[in-house]
Structures are given as C-alpha cells and as structure tokens.
Short mmCIF file of C-alpha atoms in Angstrom, two decimals:
data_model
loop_
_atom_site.label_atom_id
_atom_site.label_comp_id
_atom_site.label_asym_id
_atom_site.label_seq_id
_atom_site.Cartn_x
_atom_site.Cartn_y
_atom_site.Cartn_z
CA UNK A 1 6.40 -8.02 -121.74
CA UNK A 2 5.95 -5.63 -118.70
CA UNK A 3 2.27 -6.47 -118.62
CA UNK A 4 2.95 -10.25 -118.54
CA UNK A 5 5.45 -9.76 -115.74
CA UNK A 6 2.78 -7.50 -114.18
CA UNK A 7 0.04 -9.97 -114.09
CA UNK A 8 2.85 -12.87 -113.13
CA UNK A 9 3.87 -10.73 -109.94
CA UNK A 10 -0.09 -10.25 -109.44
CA UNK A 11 -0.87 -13.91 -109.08
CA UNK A 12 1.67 -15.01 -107.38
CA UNK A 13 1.00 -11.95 -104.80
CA UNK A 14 -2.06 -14.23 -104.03
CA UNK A 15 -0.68 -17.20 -102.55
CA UNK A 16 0.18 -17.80 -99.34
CA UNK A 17 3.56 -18.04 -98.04
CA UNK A 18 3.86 -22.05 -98.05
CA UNK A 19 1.98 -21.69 -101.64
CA UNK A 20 4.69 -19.55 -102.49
CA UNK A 21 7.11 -22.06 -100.98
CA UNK A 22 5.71 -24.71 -102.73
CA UNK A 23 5.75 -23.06 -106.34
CA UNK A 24 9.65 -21.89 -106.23
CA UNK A 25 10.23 -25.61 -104.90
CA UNK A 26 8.81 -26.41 -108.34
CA UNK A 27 10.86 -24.33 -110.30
CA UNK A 28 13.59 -25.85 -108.84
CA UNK A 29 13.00 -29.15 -110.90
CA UNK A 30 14.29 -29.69 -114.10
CA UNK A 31 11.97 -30.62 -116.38
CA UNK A 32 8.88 -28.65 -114.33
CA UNK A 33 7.43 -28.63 -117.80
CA UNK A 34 8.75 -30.64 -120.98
CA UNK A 35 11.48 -28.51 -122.99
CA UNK A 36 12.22 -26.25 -119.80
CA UNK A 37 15.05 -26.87 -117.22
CA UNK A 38 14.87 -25.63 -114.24
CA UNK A 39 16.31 -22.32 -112.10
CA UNK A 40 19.22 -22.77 -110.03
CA UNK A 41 18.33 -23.49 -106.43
CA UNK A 42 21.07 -20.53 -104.98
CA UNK A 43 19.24 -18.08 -107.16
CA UNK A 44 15.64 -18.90 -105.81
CA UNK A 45 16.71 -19.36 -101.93
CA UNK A 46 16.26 -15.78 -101.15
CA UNK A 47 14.00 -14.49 -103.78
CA UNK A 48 10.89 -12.67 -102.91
CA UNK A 49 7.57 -12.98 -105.25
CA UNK A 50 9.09 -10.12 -107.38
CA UNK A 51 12.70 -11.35 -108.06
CA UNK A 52 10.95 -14.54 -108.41
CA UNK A 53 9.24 -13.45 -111.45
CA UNK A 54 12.59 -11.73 -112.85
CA UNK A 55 14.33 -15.41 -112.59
CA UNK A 56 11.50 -16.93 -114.49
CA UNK A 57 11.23 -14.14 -117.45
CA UNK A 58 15.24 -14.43 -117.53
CA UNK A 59 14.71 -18.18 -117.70
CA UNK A 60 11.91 -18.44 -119.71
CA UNK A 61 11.78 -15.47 -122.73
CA UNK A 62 8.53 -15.36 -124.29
CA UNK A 63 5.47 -17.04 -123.21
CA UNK A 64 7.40 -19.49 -121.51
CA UNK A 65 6.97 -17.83 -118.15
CA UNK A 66 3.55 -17.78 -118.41
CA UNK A 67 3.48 -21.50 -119.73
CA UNK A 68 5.64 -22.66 -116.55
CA UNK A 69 3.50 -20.25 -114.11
CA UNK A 70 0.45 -22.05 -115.40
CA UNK A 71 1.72 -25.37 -114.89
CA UNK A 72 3.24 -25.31 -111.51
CA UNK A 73 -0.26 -23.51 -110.21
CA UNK A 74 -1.85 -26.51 -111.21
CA UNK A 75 0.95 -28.49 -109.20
CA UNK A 76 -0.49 -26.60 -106.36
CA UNK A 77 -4.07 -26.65 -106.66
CA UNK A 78 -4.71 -23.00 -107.29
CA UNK A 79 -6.87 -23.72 -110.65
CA UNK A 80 -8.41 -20.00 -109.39
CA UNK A 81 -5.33 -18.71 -110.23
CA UNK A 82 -4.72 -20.63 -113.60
CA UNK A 83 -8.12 -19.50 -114.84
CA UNK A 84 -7.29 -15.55 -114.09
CA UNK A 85 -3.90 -16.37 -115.88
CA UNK A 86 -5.92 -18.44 -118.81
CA UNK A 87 -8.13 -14.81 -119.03
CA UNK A 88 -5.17 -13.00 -119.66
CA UNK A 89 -3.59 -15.30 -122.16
CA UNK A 90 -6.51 -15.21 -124.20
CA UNK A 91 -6.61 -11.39 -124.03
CA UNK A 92 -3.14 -10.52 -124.20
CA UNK A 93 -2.20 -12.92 -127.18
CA UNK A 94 -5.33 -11.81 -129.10
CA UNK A 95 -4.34 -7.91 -128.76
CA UNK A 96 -0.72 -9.57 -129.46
CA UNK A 97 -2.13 -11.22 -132.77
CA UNK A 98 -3.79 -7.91 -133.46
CA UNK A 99 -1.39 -6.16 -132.97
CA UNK A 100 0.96 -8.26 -135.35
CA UNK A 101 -2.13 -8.30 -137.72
CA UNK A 102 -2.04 -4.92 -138.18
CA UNK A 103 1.62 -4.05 -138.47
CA UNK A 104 1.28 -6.86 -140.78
CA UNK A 105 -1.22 -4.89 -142.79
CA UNK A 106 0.79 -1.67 -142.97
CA UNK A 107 4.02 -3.56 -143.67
CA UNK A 108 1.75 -4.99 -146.65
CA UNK A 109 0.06 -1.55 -147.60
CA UNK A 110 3.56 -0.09 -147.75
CA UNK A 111 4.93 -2.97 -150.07
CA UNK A 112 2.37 -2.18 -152.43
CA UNK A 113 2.77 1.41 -152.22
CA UNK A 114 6.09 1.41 -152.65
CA UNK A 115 5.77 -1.12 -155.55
CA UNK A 116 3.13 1.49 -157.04
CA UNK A 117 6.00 4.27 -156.89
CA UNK A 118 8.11 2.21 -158.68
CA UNK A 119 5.51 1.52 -161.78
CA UNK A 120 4.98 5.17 -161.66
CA UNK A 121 8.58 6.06 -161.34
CA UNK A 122 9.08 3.53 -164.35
CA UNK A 123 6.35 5.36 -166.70
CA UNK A 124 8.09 8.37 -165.87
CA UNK A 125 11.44 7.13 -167.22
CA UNK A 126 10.03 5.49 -169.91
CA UNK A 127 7.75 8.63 -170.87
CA UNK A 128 11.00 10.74 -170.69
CA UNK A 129 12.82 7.95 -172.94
CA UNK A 130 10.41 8.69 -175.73
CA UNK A 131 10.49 12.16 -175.53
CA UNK A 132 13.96 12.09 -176.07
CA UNK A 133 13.58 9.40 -178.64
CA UNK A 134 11.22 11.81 -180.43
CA UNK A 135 13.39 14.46 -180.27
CA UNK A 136 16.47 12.85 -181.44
CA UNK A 137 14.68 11.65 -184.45
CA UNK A 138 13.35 14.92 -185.30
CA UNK A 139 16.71 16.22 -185.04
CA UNK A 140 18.16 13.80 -186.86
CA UNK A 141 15.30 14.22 -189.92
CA UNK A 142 16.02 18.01 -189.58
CA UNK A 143 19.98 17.67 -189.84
CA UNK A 144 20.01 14.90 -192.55
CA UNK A 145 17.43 16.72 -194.68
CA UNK A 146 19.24 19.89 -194.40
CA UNK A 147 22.32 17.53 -195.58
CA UNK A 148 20.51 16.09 -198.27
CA UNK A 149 20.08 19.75 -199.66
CA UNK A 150 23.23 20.56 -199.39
CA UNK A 151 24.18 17.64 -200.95
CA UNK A 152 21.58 18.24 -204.48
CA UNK A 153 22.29 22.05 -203.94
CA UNK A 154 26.63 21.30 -204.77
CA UNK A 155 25.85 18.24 -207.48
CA UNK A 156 23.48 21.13 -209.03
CA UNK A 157 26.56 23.71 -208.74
CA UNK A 158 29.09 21.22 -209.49
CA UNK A 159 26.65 20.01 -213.06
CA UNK A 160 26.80 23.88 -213.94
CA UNK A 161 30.60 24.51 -213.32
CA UNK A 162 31.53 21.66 -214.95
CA UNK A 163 28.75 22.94 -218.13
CA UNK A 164 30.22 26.22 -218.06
CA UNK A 165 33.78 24.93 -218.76
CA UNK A 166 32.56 22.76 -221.68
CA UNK A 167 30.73 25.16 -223.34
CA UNK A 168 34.16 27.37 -222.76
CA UNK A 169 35.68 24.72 -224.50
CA UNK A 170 33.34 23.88 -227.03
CA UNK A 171 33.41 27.59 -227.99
CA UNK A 172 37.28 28.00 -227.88
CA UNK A 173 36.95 25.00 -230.10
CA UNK A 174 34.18 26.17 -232.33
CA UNK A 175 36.47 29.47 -233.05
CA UNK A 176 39.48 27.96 -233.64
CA UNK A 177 37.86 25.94 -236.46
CA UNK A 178 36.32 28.50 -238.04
CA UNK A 179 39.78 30.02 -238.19
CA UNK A 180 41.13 26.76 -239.81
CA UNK A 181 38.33 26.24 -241.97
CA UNK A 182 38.92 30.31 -243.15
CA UNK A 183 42.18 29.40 -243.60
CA UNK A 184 41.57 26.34 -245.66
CA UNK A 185 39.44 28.46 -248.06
CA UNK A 186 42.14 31.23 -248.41
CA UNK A 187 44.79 28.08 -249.61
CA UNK A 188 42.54 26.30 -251.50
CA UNK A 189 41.72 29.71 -253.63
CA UNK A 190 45.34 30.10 -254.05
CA UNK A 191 45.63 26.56 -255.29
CA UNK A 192 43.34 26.51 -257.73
CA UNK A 193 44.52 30.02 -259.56
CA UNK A 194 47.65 28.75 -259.15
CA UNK A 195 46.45 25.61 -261.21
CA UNK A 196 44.57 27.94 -264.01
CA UNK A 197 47.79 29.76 -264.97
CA UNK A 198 50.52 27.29 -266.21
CA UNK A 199 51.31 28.83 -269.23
CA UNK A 200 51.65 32.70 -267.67
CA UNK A 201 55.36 32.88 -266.68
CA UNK A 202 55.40 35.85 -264.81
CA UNK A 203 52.36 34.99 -262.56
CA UNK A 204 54.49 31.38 -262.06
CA UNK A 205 57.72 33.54 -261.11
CA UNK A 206 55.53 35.48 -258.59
CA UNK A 207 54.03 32.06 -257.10
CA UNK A 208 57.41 30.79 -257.05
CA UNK A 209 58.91 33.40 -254.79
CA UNK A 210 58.36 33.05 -250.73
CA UNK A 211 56.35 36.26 -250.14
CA UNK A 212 53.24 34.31 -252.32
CA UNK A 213 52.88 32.11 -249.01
CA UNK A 214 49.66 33.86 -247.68
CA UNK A 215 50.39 34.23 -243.43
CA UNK A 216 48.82 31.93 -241.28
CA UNK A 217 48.83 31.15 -237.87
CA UNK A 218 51.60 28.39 -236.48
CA UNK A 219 48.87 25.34 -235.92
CA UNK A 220 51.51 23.35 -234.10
CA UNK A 221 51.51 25.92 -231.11
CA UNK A 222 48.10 25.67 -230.96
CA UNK A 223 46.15 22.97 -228.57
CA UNK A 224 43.02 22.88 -226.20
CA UNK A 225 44.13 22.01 -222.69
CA UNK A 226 41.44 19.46 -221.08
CA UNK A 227 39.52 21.07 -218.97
CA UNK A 228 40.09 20.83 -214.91
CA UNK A 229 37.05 18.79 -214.63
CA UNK A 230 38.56 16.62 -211.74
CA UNK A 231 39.48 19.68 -209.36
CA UNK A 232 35.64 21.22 -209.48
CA UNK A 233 34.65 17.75 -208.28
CA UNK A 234 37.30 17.65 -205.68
CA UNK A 235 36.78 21.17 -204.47
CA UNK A 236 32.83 20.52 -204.26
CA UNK A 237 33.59 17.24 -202.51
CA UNK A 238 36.11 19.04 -199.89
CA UNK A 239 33.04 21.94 -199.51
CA UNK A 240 30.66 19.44 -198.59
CA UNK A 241 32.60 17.72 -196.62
CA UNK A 242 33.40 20.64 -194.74
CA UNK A 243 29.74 21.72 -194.51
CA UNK A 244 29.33 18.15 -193.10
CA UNK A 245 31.57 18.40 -190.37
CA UNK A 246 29.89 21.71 -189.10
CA UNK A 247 26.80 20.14 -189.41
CA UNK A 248 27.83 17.37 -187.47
CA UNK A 249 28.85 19.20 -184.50
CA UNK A 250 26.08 21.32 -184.48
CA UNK A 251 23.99 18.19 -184.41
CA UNK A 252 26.06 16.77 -181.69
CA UNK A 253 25.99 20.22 -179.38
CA UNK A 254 21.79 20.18 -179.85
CA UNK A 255 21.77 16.31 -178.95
CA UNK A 256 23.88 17.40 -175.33
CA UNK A 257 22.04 20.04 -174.71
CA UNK A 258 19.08 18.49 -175.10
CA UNK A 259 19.98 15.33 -172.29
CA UNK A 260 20.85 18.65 -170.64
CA UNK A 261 17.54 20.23 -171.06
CA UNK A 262 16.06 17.11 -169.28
CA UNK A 263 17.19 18.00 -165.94
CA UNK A 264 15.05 21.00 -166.20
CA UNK A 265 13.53 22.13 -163.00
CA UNK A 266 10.74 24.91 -162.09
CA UNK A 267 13.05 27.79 -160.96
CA UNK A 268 11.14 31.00 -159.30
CA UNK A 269 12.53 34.00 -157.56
CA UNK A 270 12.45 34.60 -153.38
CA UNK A 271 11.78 37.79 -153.02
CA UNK A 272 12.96 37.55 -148.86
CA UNK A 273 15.77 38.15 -150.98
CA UNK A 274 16.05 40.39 -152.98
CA UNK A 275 17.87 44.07 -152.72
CA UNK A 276 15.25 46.78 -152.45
CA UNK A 277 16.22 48.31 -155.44
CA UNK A 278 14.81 45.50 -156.99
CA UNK A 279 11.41 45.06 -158.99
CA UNK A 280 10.19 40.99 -159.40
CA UNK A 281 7.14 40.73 -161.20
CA UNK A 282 4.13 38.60 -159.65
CA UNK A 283 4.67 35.38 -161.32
CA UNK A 284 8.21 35.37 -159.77
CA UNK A 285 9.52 34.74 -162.96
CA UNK A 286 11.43 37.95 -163.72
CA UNK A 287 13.20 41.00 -162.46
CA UNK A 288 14.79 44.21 -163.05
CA UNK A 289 16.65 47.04 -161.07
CA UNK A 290 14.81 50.21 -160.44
CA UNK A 291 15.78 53.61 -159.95
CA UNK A 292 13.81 53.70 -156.39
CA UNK A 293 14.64 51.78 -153.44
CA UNK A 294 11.67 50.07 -151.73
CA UNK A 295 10.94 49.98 -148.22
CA UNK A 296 12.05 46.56 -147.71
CA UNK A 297 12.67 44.45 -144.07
CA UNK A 298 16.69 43.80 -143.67
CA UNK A 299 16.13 39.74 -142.79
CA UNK A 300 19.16 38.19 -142.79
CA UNK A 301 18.26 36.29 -146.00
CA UNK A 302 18.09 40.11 -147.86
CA UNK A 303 21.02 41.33 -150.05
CA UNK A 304 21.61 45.24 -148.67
CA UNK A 305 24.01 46.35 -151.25
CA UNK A 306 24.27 44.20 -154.41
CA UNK A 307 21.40 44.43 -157.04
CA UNK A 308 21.35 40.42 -156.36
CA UNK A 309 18.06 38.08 -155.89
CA UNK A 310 18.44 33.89 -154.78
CA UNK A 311 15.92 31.29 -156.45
CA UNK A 312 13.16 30.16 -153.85
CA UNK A 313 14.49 26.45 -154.67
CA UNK A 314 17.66 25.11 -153.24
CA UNK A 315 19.21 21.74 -154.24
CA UNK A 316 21.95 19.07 -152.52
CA UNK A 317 21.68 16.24 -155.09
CA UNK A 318 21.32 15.13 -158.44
CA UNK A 319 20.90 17.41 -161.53
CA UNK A 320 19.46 20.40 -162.62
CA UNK A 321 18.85 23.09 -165.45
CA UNK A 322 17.16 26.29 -165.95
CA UNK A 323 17.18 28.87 -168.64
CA UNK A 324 17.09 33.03 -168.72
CA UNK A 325 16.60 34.98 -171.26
CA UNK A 326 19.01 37.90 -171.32
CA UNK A 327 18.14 39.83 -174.78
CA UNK A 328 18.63 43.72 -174.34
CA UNK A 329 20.87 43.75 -171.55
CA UNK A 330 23.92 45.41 -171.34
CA UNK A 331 24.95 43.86 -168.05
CA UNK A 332 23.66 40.97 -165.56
CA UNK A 333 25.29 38.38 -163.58
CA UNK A 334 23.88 34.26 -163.85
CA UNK A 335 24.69 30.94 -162.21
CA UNK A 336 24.77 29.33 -158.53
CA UNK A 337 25.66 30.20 -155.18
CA UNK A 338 25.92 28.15 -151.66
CA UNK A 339 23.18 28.77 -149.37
CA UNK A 340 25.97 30.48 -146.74
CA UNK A 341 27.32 32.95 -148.79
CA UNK A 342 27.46 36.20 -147.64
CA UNK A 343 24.61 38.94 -148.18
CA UNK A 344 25.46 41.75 -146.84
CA UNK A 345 27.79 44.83 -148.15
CA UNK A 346 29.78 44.20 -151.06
CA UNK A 347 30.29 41.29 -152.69
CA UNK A 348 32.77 39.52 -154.99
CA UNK A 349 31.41 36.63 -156.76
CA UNK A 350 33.89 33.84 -157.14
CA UNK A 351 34.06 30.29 -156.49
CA UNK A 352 35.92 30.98 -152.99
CA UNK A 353 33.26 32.81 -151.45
CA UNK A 354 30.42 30.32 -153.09
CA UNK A 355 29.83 32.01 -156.46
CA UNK A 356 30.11 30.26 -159.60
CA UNK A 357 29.01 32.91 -162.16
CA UNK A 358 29.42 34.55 -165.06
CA UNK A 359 28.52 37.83 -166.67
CA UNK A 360 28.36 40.78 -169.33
CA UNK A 361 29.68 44.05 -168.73
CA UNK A 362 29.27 47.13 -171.11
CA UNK A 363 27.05 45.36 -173.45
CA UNK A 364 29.59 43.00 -174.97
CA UNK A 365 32.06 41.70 -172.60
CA UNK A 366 30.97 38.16 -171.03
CA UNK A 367 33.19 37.35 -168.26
CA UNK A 368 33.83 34.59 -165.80
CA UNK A 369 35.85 35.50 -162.47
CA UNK A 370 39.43 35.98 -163.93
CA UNK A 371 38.54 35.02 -167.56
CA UNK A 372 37.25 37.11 -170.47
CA UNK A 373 34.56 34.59 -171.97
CA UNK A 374 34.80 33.99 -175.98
CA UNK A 375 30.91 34.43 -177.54
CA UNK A 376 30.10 33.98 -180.89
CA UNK A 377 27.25 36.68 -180.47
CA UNK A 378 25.07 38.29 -178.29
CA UNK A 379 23.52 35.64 -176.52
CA UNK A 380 19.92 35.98 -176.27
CA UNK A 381 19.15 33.06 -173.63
CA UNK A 382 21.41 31.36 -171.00
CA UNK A 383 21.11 27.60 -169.97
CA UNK A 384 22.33 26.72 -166.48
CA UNK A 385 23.06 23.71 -166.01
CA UNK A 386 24.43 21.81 -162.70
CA UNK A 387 25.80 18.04 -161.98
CA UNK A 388 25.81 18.37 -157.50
CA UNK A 389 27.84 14.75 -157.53
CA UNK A 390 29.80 15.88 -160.48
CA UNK A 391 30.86 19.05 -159.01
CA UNK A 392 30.27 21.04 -161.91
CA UNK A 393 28.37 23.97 -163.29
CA UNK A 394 27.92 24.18 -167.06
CA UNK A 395 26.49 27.58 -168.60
CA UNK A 396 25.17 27.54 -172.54
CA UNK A 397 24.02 29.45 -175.20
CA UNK A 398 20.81 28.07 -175.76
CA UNK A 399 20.29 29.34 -179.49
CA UNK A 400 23.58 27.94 -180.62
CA UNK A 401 23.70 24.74 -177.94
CA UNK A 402 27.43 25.67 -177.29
CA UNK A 403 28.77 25.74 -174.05
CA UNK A 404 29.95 29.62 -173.15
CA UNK A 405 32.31 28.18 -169.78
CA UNK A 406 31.97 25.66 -167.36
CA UNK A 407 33.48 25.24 -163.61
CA UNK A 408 34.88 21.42 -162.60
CA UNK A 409 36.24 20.27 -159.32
CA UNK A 410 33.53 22.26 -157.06
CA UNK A 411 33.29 19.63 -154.34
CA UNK A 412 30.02 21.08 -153.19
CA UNK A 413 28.88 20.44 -149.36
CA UNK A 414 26.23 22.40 -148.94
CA UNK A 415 22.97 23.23 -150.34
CA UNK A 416 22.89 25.80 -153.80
CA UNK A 417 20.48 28.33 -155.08
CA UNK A 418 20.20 29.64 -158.56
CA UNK A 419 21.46 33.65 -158.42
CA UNK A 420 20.26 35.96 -160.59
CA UNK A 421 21.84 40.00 -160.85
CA UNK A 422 20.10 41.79 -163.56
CA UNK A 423 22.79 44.84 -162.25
CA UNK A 424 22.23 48.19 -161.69
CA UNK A 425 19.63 50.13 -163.50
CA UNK A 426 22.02 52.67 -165.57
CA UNK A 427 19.64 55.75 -166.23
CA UNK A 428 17.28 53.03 -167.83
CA UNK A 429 19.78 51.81 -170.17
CA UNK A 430 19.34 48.32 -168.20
CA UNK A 431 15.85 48.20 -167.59
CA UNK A 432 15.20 45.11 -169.58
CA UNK A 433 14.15 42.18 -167.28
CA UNK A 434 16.05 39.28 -166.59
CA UNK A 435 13.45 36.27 -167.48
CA UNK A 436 13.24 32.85 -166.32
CA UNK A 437 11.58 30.73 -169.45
CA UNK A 438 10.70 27.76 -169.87
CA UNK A 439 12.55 24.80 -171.08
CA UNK A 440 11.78 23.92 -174.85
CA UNK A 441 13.46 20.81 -175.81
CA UNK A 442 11.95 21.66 -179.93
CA UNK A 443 13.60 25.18 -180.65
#
C-alpha cells in the first residue's frame, strides 16, 4: 500500500495545476467509474496533490485508487501518465501475486508438515499401544500360569490329604476287624466245646456260671467317625483363594506401574550443580560423596553445603518417570525440587521450600518430611514418578511395584528438576553410588 500511494502522489506530481484541477473535478462525480461514488466536494476544495491521494486511498481501499487514478487520467488526456501507472500495475500486482504465491506455498508446505507430525505422532502412540499390549499379555500369561500351578499344586495336596485320611480310616477299620474277627474265633471255640460236652455235669455247671463269659470289648461304643473330607476341601479352597487375591494385586500394582513406566524420560546429572564434595561419573548417570572436596566454581546454580546434585532436565508439563537404583546405601535422599529453591547453606527439604522427597537414614529408616515411611524391605531401586497437571509426585519400589508414599495437592507453578543426595560419605560406609538406570518395562 505505501508504494501504490507513492507512485499515485508521483503521477499526479506531474500535472499541471489546471490538470490537477481538472482530475479532483472528476473525483467529484459520482459514478467517475462504475461501482465507485464519488469524494465529497468540501473534502477536495483545499486538498493539495498529497491529501488528494489520502482521500482517494480512504475512498477507494485496494486497487480501487489506482483503478479510479487510471480512469480519470484518461478523462484528461494524459495517456503518458496511464501507461507509467499501467507499468506499475503490471509490476506491482505480479510481485503481489508472487508474493501471495509463495506464502501460499509455505502455508501449504506447513500443512503437510504438520500433517506428517501427526502420522508420526500417531505411529508413536500406536507403537507405544502395542508395547503395552505386549506387556500386559505377558503379564497376564505369567500371573495366570503361576495361578494355574497353584491351582494343580493344592488339587495335588488336597488328593493326598484327603488319601492320607482314608487310608487312616481304612486301617482303623482293617484293625478293628481283625479284633472282631479274633473275637469271633475265641466264641465260636467256646461254642463248639461247649456243644461236645452235654453229658459232663460239672463242665455244664462251670459254663453255666457268669465268669465262663470270655471278656470282650463293648462293640456298641465302638464306631468310625466319617472322615472330615469336606473341611480339607474348604480349607484348600479358602488357601487358594487367598493366594488368588495376593496374586491379583500384585498383578494389578505391575500393570500401574507399568502405564507408569511409560512416562519414562532420559534423566542425567548437571554437574554446574553439584556440591564439591561430590564425584559424578562421565556418563552423568551416577554419583557418590567423597571424602575430598574439589576445587569447584561457586555459580549460583552450585549447592555449597548439602551433598545435593539437580538433573540437567527440567519439566513444566505433562508426565514423567525415572528410576535409581539405591542397593548398598545406608542413606540418600530422592525426588523433585522447583527450579528456585534455595542452594546455598543448609537446607531442609520439604514441600514448603520446593522439596518433595523422601529418604533412608541409618540403613533402614525411609522417611518422608514428618512421616516414618512403612517398607516391606530394603528397596533396591526407586521409581519416581510425577503428574505436573495432577500435582502429584508418586515414589515406588520398583521390585515389588508398590507405591512407598506419594505427595497430592502440589499446585506446581514453576519449572522442576529431579534431585538426587547420595548423603555424606561416612568413613566409606556410603560410598556406593546412587545410579540412574534405565527403564525396563519386562523385569
């Protein structure tokens, strides 16, 4: 537009004064050129060349300044100056068709990149989808196979208990009938002697008295209870069941932590940050405290007093998970912290001063700031796990897949970095190295 009101001012700067006269007498006219009305006489009495061109852009947006220029020069016979205009036209609408051309072009190129992100962003999710699918399933092979054992291993045990107490039976049974059957044997020899002496009085006067009863056992006390059959089954039933329900949850806490384990991100350590005292290996991915302090620049970013080091990536959105393996320790401190928190002098990590933490002290007590932290047993590796829009920071065991404590209700505002403290170095009783592993979503 400026170079269009440019050349307008130009070519009318080349007519004479009646020219000039002649042409705003034009403009004057409604209907100078078909479609356009024209420009109030009061605003054209006094206007010089330049105004004059400011009423007709005003007037006319677009080309139609140019189109009413053109047409009133012809009014006047200066076809000189129509065919200098006519030049420009040409030139200006072909750089203006270039121009939109182009933009055109990138607006297109960008489409289609952006369309490309999309597919890629779309293999990506479905990539990850079958990952996951492939792990579930193998988790759910491992898990029901594991139940199916359990399930032949207590129908073997329950076959065998329920054997053991027939054959108890059978050979509480088996004796008992040999003792009748003896018994039987010791009356029938009785009966028969008995038989064989009819004519022998005194024998018959011995029979006849009560003490020729031979002693048995009372038969009517004696019974076989059934056996308990029904209560083996029911115990085995409630064992399983039991065993089940374990197994179920155990399922349940791999199956989270493995949606978990999806949010993984590569975590290294920034050694602008860490205290002098400690050592980081070369790959970033570990540390440990020394017994010598370094000679080490105090930037701002630098802890000065606390055996702490930050993570080299920060984070504002979204999810994300690492894991550290802690085996041998007998103290560290884990989790996140906001990118403002304070680094110099001592520190008190809690979620007031942009700390959400947790850590062992003394080898076996895992705390959390103002709670004493119930673990099952020494945890070997740490998940950390954070939701930015949820406002929470999850920490697990990653061998069991339980969660060790969690923090709701952060509200973060501000960027966070993963904080690692593998503590002080204790005469070399805490020289093990805090290690950043990778993320196995098949362990």
């Amino acid at each position: 537009m400026v170079k269009l009101t440019e050349e307008l001012w130009k070519t009318l700067q080349n007519l004479r004064e009646d020219e000039f006269g002649s042409f705003k007498w034009f403009l004057k006219q409604d209907e100078v050129l078909e479609g356009f009305s024209g420009i109030p006489v009061a605003r054209l009495e006094k206007a010089n060349r330049l105004d004059t061109v400011d009423l007709m852009v005003q007037k006319y947006p677009g080309p139609g300044a140019l189109k009413v220029t053109l047409e009133v020069l012809h009014k006047i016979s200066r076809n000189d100056l129509v065919q200098g205009l006519e030049a420009f036209r040409k030139h200006h609408y072909r750089n203006h068709e270039e121009a939109n051309k182009a933009e055109l072009g990138d607006k297109l190129k960008l489409m289609i990149q952006e369309r490309q992100m999309k597919i890629e962003e779309l293999k990506r999710a479905a990539h990850l989808s079958s990952k996951s699918a492939d792990r579930h399933i193998a988790d759910s092979e491992r898990v029901f196979t594991a139940l199916l054992q359990s399930v032949q291993a207590s129908l073997h045990n329950l076959i065998e208990a329920i054997s053991e107490k027939r054959e108890t039976t059978q050979k509480r049974a088996d004796g008992l009938i040999q003792e009748l059957e003896q018994e039987i044997s010791e009356l029938t020899e009785r009966s028969v002697k008995l038989s064989r002496t009819e004519d022998d009085l005194d024998f018959l006067k011995s029979c006849a008295s009560p003490s020729a009863v031979p002693t048995t056992r009372n038969w009517a006390e004696v019974f076989i209870p059934p056996p308990p059959y029904g209560s083996s089954v029911g115990t085995a039933v409630n064992q399983l069941v039991e065993k089940f329900s374990k197994e179920k949850e155990k399922l349940i806490s791999k199956a989270k932590l493995n949606r978990v384990q999806e949010s993984a991100r590569d975590v290294t350590l920034d050694p602008d940050t860490a205290n002098p005292f400690l050592v980081l290996s070369d790959d970033r991915k570990q540390v440990y405290c020394g017994d010598v302090k370094r000679n080490q620049p105090d930037n701002p970013e630098r802890f000065n007093v606390a055996r702490n080091v930050l993570g080299k990536q920060s984070f504002s959105s979204g999810r994300f998970y690492y894991e550290v393996r802690v085996k041998g320790m007998t103290s560290w401190d884990l989790g996140v912290v906001k990118e403002s928190i304070d680094r110099k002098g001592s520190i008190t990590p809690k979620p007031e001063n942009g700390f959400w933490t947790i850590c062992l002290r003394n080898g076996n007590e895992y705390k959390a700031p103002g709670v004493n932290l119930r673990v099952k047993h020494q945890l070997q590796k740490v998940g950390v796990f954070v939701d930015y829009e949820k406002g929470s920071v999850s920490f697990y065991d990653v061998d069991s897949a339980e969660i060790i404590h969690c923090f709701t209700e952060c509200g973060f505002t501000e960027r966070l970095l993963p904080f690692f403290s593998p503590s002080g170095h204790q005469h070399g009783e805490n020289s093990t190295p805090l290690i950043i592993s990778p993320v196995s979503y098949t362990d």
